[in-house]
Short mmCIF file of C-alpha atoms in Angstrom, two decimals:
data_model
loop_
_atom_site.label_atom_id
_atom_site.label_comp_id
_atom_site.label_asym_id
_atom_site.label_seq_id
_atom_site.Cartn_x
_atom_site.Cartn_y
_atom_site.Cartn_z
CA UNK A 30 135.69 30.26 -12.61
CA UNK A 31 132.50 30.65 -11.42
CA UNK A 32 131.64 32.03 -7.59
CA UNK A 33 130.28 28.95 -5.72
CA UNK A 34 126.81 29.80 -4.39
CA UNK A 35 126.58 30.09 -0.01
CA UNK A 36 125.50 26.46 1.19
CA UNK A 37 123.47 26.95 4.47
CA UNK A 38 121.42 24.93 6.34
CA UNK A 39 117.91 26.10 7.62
CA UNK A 40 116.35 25.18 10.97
CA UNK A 41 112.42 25.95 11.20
CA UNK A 42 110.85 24.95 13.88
CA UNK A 43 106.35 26.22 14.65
CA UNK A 44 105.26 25.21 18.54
CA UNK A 45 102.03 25.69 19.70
CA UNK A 46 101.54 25.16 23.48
CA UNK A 47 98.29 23.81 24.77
CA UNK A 48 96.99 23.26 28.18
CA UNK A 49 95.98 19.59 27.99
CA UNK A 50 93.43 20.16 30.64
CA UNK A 51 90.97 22.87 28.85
CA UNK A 52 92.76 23.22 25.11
CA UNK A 53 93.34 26.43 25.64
CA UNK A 54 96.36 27.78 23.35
CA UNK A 55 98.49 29.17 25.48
CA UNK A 56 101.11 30.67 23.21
CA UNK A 57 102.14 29.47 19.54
CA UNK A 58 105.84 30.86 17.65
CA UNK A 59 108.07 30.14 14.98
CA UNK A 60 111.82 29.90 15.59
CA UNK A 61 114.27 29.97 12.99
CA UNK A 62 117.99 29.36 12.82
CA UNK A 63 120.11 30.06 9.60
CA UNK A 64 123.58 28.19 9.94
CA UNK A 65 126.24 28.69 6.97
CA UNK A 66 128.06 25.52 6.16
CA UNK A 67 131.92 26.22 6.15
CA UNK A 68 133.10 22.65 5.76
CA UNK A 69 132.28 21.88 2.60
CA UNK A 70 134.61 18.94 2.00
CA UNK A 71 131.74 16.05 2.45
CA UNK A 72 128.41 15.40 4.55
CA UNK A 73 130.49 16.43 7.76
CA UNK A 74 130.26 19.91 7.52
CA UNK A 75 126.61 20.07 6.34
CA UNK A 76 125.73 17.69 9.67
CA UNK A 77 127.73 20.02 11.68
CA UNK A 78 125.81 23.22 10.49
CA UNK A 79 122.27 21.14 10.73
CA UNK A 80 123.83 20.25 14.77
CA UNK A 81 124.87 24.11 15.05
CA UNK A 82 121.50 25.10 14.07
CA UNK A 83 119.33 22.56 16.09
CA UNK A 84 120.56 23.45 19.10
CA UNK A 85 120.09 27.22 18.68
CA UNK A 86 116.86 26.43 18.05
CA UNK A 87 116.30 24.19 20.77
CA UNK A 88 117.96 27.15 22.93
CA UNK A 89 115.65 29.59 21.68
CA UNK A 90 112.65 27.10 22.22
CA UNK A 91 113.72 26.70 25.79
CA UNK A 92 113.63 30.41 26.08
CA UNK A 93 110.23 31.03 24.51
CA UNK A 94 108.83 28.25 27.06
CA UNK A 95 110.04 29.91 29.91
CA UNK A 96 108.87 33.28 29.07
CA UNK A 97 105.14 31.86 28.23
CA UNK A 98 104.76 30.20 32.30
#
């Protein structure tokens, strides 16, 4: 038998944030989240690593925001 490869989702997210008033870039980043899919018995479990993996990212975006005001 051959070893199955690792199935993993991928979360890349690039913000740039821009003062509306005078353009100005304020602060730009990429955020990544890696998310291994461990229910591999149907769509389920790759939808539950793509969830996983948004909302570390969104957590991490709501981090970087804070830390650029």
């Amino acid at each position: 038998l051959h070893d199955a490869l690792p199935i993993y989702v991928n979360v890349v997210l690039r913000v740039r944030l821009i003062e509306l008033k005078t353009g100005v870039v304020l602060g730009s980043t990429k955020l990544t989240s890696h998310e291994d899919v461990t229910n591999t018995n149907g769509a389920q479990g790759t939808v539950e690593a793509f969830n996983t993996a948004t909302a570390k990212t969104i957590k991490e975006l709501s981090s970087w925001l804070n830390s650029v005001r």
